[in-house]
Short mmCIF file of C-alpha atoms and ligand atoms in Angstrom, two decimals:
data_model
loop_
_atom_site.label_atom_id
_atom_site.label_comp_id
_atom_site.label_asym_id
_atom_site.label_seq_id
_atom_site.Cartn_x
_atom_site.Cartn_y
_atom_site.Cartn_z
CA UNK A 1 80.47 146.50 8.81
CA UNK A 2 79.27 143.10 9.03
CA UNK A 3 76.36 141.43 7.42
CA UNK A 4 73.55 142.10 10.00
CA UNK A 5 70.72 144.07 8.35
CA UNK A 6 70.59 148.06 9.40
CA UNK A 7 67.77 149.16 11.26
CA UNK A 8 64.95 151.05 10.21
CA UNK A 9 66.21 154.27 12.37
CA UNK A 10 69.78 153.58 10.30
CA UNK A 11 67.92 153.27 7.02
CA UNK A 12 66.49 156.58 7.46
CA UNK A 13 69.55 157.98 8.15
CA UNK A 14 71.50 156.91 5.09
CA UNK A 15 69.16 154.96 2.10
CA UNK A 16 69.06 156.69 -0.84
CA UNK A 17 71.60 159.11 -0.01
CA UNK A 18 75.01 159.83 -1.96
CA UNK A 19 76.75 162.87 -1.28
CA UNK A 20 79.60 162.26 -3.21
CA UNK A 21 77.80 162.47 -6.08
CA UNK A 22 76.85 166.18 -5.58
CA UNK A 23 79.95 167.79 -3.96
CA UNK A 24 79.26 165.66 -0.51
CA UNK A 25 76.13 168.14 0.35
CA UNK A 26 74.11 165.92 2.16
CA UNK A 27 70.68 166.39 1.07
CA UNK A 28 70.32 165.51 -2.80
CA UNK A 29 69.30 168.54 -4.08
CA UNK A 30 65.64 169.45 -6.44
CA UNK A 31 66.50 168.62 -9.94
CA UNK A 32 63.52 170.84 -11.94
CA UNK A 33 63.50 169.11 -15.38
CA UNK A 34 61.36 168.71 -18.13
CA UNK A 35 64.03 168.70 -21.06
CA UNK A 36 67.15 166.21 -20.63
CA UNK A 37 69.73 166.59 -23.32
CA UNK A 38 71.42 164.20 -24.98
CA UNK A 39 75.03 164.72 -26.23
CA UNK A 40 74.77 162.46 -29.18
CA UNK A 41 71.73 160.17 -30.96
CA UNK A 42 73.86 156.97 -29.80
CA UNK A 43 73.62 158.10 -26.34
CA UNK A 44 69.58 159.22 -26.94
CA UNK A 45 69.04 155.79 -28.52
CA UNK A 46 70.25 154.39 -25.91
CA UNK A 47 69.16 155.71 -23.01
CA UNK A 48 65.34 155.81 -24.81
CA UNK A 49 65.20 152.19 -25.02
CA UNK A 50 64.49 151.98 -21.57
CA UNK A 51 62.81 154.87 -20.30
CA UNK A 52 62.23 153.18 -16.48
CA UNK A 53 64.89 154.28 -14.50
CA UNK A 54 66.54 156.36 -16.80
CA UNK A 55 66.53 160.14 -17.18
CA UNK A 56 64.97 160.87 -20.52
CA UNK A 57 62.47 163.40 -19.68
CA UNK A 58 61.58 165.39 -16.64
CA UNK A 59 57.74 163.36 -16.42
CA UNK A 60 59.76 160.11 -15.73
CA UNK A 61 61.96 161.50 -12.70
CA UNK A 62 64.39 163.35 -12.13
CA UNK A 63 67.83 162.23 -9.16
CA UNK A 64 65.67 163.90 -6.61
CA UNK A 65 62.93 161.24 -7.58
CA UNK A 66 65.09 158.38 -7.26
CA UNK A 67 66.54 159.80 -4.34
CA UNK A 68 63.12 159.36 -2.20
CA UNK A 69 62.09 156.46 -4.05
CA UNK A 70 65.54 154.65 -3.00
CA UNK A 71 65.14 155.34 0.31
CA UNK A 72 61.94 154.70 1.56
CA UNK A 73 61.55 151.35 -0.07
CA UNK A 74 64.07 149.27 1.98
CA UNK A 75 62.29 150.37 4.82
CA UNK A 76 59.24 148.14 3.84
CA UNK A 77 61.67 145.35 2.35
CA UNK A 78 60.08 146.30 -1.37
CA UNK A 79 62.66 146.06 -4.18
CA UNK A 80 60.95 149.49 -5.64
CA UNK A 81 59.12 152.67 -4.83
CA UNK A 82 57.54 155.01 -7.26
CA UNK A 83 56.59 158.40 -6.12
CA UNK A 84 53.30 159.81 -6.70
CA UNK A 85 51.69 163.79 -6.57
CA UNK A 86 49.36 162.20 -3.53
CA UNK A 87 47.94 159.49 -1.86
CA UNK A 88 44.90 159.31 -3.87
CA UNK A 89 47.28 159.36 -6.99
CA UNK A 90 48.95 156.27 -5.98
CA UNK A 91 45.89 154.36 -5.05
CA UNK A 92 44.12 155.46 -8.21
CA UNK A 93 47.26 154.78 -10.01
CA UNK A 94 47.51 151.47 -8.32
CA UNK A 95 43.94 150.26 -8.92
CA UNK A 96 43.99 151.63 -12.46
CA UNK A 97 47.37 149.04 -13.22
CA UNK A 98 45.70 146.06 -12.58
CA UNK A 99 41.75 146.54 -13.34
CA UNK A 100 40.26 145.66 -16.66
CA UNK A 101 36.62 146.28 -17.73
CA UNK A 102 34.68 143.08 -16.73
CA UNK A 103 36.79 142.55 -13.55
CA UNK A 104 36.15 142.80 -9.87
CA UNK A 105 37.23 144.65 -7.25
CA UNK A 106 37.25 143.60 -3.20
CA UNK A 107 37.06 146.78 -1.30
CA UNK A 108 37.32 147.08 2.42
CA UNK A 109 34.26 149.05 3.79
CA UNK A 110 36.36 150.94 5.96
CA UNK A 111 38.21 152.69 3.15
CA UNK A 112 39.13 156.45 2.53
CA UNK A 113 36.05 158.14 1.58
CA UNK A 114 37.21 159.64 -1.72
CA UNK A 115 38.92 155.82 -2.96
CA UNK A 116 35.15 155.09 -2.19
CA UNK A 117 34.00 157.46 -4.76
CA UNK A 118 36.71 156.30 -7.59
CA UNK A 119 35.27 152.59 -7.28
CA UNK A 120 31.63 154.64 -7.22
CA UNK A 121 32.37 156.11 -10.07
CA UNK A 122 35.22 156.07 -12.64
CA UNK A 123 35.86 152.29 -12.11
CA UNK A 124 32.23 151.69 -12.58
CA UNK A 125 32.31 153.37 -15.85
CA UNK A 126 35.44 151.50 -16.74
CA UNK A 127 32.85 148.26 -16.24
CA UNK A 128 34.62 147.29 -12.95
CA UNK A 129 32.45 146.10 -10.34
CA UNK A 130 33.27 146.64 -6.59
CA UNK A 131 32.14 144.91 -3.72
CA UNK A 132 32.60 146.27 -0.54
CA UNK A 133 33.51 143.63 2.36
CA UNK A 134 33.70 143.80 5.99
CA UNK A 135 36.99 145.04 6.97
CA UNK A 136 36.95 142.46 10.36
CA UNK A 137 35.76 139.85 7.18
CA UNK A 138 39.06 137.63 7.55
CA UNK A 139 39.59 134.42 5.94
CA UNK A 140 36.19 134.23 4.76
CA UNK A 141 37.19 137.06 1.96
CA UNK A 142 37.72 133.98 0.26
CA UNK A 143 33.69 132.86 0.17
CA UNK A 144 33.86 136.55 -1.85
CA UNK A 145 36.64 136.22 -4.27
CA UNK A 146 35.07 135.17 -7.99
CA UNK A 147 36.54 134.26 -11.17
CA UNK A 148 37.01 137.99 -12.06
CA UNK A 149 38.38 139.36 -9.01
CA UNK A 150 41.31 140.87 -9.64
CA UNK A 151 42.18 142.86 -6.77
CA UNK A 152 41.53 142.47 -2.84
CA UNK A 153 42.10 145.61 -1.05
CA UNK A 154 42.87 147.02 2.41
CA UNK A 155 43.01 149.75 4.83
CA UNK A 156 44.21 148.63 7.92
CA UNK A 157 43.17 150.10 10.35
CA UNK A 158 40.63 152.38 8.66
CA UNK A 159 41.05 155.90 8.92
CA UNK A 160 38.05 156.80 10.22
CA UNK A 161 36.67 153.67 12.25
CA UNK A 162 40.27 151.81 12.97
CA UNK A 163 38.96 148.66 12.63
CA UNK A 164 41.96 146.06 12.18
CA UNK A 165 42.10 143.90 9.69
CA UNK A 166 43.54 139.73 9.51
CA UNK A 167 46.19 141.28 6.66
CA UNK A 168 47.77 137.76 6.50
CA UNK A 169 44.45 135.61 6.25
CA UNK A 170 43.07 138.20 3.42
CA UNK A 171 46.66 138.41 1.60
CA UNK A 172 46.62 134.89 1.48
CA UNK A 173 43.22 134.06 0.31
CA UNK A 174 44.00 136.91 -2.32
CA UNK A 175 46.97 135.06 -3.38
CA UNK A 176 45.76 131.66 -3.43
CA UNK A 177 42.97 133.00 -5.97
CA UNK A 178 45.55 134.75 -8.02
CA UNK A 179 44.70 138.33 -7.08
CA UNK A 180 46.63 140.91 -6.35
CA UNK A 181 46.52 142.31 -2.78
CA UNK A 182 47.00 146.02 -2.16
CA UNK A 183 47.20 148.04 1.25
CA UNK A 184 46.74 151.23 2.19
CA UNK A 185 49.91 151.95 5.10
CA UNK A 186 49.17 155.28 5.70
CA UNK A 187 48.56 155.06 9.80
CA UNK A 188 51.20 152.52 10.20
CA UNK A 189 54.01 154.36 8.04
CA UNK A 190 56.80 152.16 6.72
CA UNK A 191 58.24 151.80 10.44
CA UNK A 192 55.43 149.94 12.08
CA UNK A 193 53.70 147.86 9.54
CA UNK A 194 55.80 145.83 6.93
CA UNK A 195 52.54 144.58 4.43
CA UNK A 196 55.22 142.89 2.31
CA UNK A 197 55.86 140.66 4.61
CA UNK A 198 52.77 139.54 5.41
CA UNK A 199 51.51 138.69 1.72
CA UNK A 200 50.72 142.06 0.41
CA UNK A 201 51.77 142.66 -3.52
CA UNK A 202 51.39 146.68 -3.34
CA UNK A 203 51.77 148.96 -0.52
CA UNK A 204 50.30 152.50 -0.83
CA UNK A 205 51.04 155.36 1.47
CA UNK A 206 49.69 158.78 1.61
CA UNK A 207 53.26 160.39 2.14
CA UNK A 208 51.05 163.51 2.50
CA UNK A 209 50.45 162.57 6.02
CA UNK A 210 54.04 161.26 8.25
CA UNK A 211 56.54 161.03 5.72
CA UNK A 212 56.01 164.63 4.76
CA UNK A 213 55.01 165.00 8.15
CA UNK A 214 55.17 169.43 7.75
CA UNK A 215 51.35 169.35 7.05
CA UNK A 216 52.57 171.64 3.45
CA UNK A 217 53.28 168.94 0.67
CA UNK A 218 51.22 166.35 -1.78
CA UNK A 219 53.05 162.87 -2.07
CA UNK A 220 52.54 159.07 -2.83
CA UNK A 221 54.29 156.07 -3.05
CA UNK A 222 53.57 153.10 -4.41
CA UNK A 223 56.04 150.01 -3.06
CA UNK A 224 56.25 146.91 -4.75
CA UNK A 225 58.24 143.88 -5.65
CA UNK A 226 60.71 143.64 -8.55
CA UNK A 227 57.58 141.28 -10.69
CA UNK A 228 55.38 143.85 -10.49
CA UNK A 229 57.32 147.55 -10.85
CA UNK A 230 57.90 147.64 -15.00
CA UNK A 231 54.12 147.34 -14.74
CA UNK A 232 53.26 149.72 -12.32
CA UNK A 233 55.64 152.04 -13.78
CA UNK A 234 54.57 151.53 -17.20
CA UNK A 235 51.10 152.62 -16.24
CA UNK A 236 51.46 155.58 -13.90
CA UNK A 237 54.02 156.87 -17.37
CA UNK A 238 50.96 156.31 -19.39
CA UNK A 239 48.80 157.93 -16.98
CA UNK A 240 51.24 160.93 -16.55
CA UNK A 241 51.96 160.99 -13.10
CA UNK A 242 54.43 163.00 -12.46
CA UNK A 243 55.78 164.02 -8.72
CA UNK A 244 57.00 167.26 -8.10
CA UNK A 245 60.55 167.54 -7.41
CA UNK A 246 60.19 170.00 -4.38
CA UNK A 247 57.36 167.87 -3.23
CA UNK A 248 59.71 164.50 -3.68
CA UNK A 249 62.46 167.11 -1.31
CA UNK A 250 60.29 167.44 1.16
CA UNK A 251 58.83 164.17 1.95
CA UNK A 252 62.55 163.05 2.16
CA UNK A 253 63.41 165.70 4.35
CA UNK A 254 60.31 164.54 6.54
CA UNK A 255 61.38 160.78 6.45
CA UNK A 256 64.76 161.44 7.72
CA UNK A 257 63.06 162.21 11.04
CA UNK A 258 60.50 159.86 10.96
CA UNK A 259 60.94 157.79 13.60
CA UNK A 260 61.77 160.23 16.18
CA UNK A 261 58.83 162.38 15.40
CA UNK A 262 56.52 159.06 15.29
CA UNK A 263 57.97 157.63 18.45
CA UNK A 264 56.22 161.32 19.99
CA UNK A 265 52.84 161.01 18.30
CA UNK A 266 52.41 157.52 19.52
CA UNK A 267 53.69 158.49 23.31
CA UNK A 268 51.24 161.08 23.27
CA UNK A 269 48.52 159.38 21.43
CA UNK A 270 48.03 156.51 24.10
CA UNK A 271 48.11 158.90 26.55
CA UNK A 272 45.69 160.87 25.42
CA UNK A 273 43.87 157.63 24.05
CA UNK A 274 43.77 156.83 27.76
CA UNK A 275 42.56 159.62 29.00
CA UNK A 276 39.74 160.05 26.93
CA UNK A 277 39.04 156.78 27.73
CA UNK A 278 38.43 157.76 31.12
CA UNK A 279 36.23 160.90 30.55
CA UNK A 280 32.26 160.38 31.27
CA UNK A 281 31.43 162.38 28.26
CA UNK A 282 33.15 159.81 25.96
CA UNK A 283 31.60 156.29 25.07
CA UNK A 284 34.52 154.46 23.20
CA UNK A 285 38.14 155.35 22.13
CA UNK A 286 38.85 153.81 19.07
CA UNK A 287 42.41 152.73 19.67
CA UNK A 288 43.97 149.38 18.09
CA UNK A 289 46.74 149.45 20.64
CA UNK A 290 44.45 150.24 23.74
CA UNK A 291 44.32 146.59 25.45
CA UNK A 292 41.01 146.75 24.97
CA UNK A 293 40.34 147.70 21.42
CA UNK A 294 38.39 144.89 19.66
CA UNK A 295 41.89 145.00 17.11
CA UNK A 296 44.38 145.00 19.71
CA UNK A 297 45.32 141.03 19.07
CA UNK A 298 45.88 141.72 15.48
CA UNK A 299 47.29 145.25 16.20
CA UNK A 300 50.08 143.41 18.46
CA UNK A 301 50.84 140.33 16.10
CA UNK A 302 51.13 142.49 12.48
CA UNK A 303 52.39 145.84 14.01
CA UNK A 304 55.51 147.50 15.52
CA UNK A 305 53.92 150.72 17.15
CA UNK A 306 50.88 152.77 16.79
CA UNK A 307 50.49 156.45 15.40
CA UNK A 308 49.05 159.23 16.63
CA UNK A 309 45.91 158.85 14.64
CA UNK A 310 42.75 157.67 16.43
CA UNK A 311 39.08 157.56 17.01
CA UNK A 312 36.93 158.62 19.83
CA UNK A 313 32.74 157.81 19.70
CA UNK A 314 31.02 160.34 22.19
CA UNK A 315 27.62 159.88 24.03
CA UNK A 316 24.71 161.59 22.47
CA UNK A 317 25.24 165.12 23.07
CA UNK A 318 23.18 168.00 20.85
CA UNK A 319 24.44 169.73 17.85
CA UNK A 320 25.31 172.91 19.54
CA UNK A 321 27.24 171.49 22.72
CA UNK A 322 29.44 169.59 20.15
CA UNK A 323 29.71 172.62 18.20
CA UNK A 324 30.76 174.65 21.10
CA UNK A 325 33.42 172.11 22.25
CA UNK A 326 34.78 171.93 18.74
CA UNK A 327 34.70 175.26 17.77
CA UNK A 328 36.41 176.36 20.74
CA UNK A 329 39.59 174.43 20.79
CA UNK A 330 42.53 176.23 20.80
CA UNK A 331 45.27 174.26 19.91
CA UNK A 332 43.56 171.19 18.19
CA UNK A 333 43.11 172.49 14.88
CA UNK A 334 39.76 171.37 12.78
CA UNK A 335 41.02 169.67 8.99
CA UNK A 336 41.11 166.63 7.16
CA UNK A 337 44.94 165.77 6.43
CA UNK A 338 46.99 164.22 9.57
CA UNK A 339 50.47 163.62 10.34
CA UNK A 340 51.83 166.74 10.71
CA UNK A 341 53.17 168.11 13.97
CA UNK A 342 50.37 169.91 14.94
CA UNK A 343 47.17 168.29 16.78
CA UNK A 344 43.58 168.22 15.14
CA UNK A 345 40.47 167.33 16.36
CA UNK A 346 37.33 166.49 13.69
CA UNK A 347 33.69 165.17 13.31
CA UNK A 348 34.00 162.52 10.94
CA UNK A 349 30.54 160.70 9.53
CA UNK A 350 31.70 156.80 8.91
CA UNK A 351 27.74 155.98 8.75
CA UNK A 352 27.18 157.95 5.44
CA UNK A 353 29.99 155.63 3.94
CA UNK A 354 29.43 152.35 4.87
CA UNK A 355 27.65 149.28 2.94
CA UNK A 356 28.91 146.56 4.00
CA UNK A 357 28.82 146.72 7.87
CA UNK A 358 27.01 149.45 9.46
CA UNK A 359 28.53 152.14 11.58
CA UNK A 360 26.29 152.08 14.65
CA UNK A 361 27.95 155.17 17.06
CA UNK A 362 26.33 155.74 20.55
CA UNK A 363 27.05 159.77 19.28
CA UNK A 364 29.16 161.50 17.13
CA UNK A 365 32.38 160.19 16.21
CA UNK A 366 35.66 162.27 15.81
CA UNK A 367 39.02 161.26 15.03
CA UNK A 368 41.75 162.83 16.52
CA UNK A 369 45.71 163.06 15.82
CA UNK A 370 48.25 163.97 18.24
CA UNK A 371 50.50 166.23 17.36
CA UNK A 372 54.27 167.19 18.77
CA UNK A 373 52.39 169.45 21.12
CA UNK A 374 53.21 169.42 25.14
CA UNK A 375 50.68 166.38 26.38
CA UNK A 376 49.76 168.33 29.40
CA UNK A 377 48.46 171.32 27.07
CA UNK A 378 46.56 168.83 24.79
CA UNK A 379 44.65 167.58 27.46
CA UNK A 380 44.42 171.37 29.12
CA UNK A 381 42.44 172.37 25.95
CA UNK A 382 40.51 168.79 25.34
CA UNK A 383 39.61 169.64 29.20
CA UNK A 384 37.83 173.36 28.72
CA UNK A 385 36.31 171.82 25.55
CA UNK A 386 34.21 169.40 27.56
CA UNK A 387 33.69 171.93 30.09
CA UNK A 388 32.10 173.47 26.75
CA UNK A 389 30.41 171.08 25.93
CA UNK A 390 28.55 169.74 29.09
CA UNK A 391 27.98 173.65 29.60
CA UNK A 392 25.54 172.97 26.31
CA UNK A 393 24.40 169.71 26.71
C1 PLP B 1 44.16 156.69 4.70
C2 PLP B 1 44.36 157.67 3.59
N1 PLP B 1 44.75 157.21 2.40
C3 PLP B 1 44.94 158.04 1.36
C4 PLP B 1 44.74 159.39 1.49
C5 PLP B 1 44.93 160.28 0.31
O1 PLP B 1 46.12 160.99 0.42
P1 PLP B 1 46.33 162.40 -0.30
O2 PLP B 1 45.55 163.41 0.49
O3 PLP B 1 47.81 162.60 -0.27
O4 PLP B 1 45.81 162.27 -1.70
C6 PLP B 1 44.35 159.92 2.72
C7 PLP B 1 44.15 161.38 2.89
O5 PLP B 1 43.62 161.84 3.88
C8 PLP B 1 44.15 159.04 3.80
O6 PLP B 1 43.75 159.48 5.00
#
């Protein structure tokens, strides 16, 4: 081998793994631990002294841990990953490491509804004041950063609205005031958005959604830089956090496949982006990597591909018809958590969670994830839904 860095598709083939060290089975197998013995008190002394890293106690990780956390962070260029029991863990667990009563907290509007509440409510007991800013806000975060921000944080695109955000002109107002900048990577996965490299500290990832990618595990990850990991670690151990070792199997199971499974959901989400696009009963696709998307410019310049994750705002239609098209699908299934293989199709509300810039829909807004399904079926059933729902309008 020479020098020449592996690519991502390589680094999900092989990072993390070492057969050799269980019999050459390829897949590290679940470790279930809560007691570790130690053969003598020299050897518990000494492996106590240090509990990051080392296995002391089944809360702190166990080689099926490591074995996730080792792979997945090369793939983002961070020198560590800590696994979390779900995406909301490692935000919360995030957020928690660096906020102090008295400080502030920049908050993209367009964030996950339920981070929303935690800044609503258990930060603001804590005595930590959020602000939520306009997620297309830019450089001039900086006219918004005070003495006591600590932390500027992202979601780019949002989940619900896909708005994309400048994540280098943010990250490096945020750094320039001595904050730390975190980002939510959800959408993008490790493979098409690297926020290390473009000035983020902390990268957060609902491994719930792609990584897992089986729609039937809980997982986190929190990906960092060797300055701030003893931190972060030494928090979410105080905190308890503890990821389950069949959970931590499963989401690398999922990764291993990642890109071949992503490369599908984004084929087949442009093409039903474009589609819907076309359709008279539809008003807007919400679609960073649809030429016209008011994010496309930033979409191209800070990412390598698009999911399979999207938005669509309809014209004003009644209750019932949408209702009837909705309720009617047959293979787009109606739930909240994404990135699993099948296809789902949901009302989401954006304008009961917004402060900072108003969400302003010509009708009801849905977001919709395409799954490994046949594309010609997808649109098949998106096809007698409208049927459905002109039938009501
Ligand atoms: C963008 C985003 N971030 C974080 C989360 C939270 O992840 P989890 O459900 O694993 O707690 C979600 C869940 O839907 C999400 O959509």
């Amino acid at each position: 081998m020479t020098d020449r860095p592996l690519k991502d598709e390589t680094l999900l083939a092989h990072a993390g793994n070492k057969p050799q060290a269980n019999f050459g089975i390829v897949n590290p197998p679940v470790y279930h631990a809560s007691t570790i013995l130690f053969p003598t008190v020299a050897a518990l002394e000494d492996m106590i002294k240090d509990k990051i890293g080392n296995i002391t106690y089944g809360r702190f990780g166990t080689p099926t841990t490591f074995a996730l956390e080792a792979a997945v962070a090369p793939l983002e260029g961070a020198d560590h990953a800590i696994a979390m029991p779900s995406g909301l863990a490692a935000v919360a667990g995030a957020l928690l490491s660096f906020l102090r009563t008295g400080d502030h907290l920049l908050m993209t509007d367009s964030v996950y509804g339920p981070v929303r509440s935690l800044c609503d409510t258990t930060l603001k007991g804590l005595g930590i004041e959020t602000t939520y800013y306009d997620p297309l806000i830019g450089a001039a975060i900086a006219e918004l950063i005070r003495p006591a921000t600590r932390v500027v944080y992202l979601e780019s695109p949002g989940s619900l609205t896909f708005e994309v955000q400048d994540i280098r002109a943010i990250a490096a107002a945020a750094r320039q005031a001595g904050c730390v900048a975190m980002m939510d990577n959800s959408w993008a996965t490790p493979l098409f958005c690297k926020p290390l490299a473009l000035g983020i500290d902390i990268s957060i990832h609902a491994a719930t959604k792609y990584i897992v990618g089986h729609s039937d595990a809980m997982m986190g990850l929190v990906l960092c830089r060797e300055v701030h990991y003893r931190h972060l670690k030494t928090v979410m151990h105080g905190l308890g956090y503890c990821a389950a070792p069949d959970d931590c199997y499963l989401a690398l199971r999922g990764l291993r496949t990642l890109s071949v499974r992503l490369a599908r959901h984004q084929a087949t989400g442009l093409l039903l982006a474009r589609w819907l696009a076309e359709r008279p009963e539809v008003a807007r696709v919400l679609h960073p990597a649809l030429p016209g998307d008011p994010g496309h410019a930033l979409w191209q310049r800070d990412f390598g591909g698009s999911s399979g994750l999207f938005g669509l705002v309809l014209k004003p239609c009644p209750p019932a018809a949408l209702a009837a098209m909705l309720d009617g699908m047959t293979l787009f299934g109606m739930g909240f958590s994404w990135g699993g293989y099948e296809s789902l199709l949901l009302q989401t509300k954006p304008e009961t969670m917004r402060s900072a810039r108003g969400w302003t829909p010509e009708g009801p807004t849905l977001r919709l994830h395409a799954g490994l399904e046949d594309p010609g079926d997808l649109i098949a059933d998106l096809e007698a839904g409208f049927a459905r729902l002109r039938a009501c309008a």
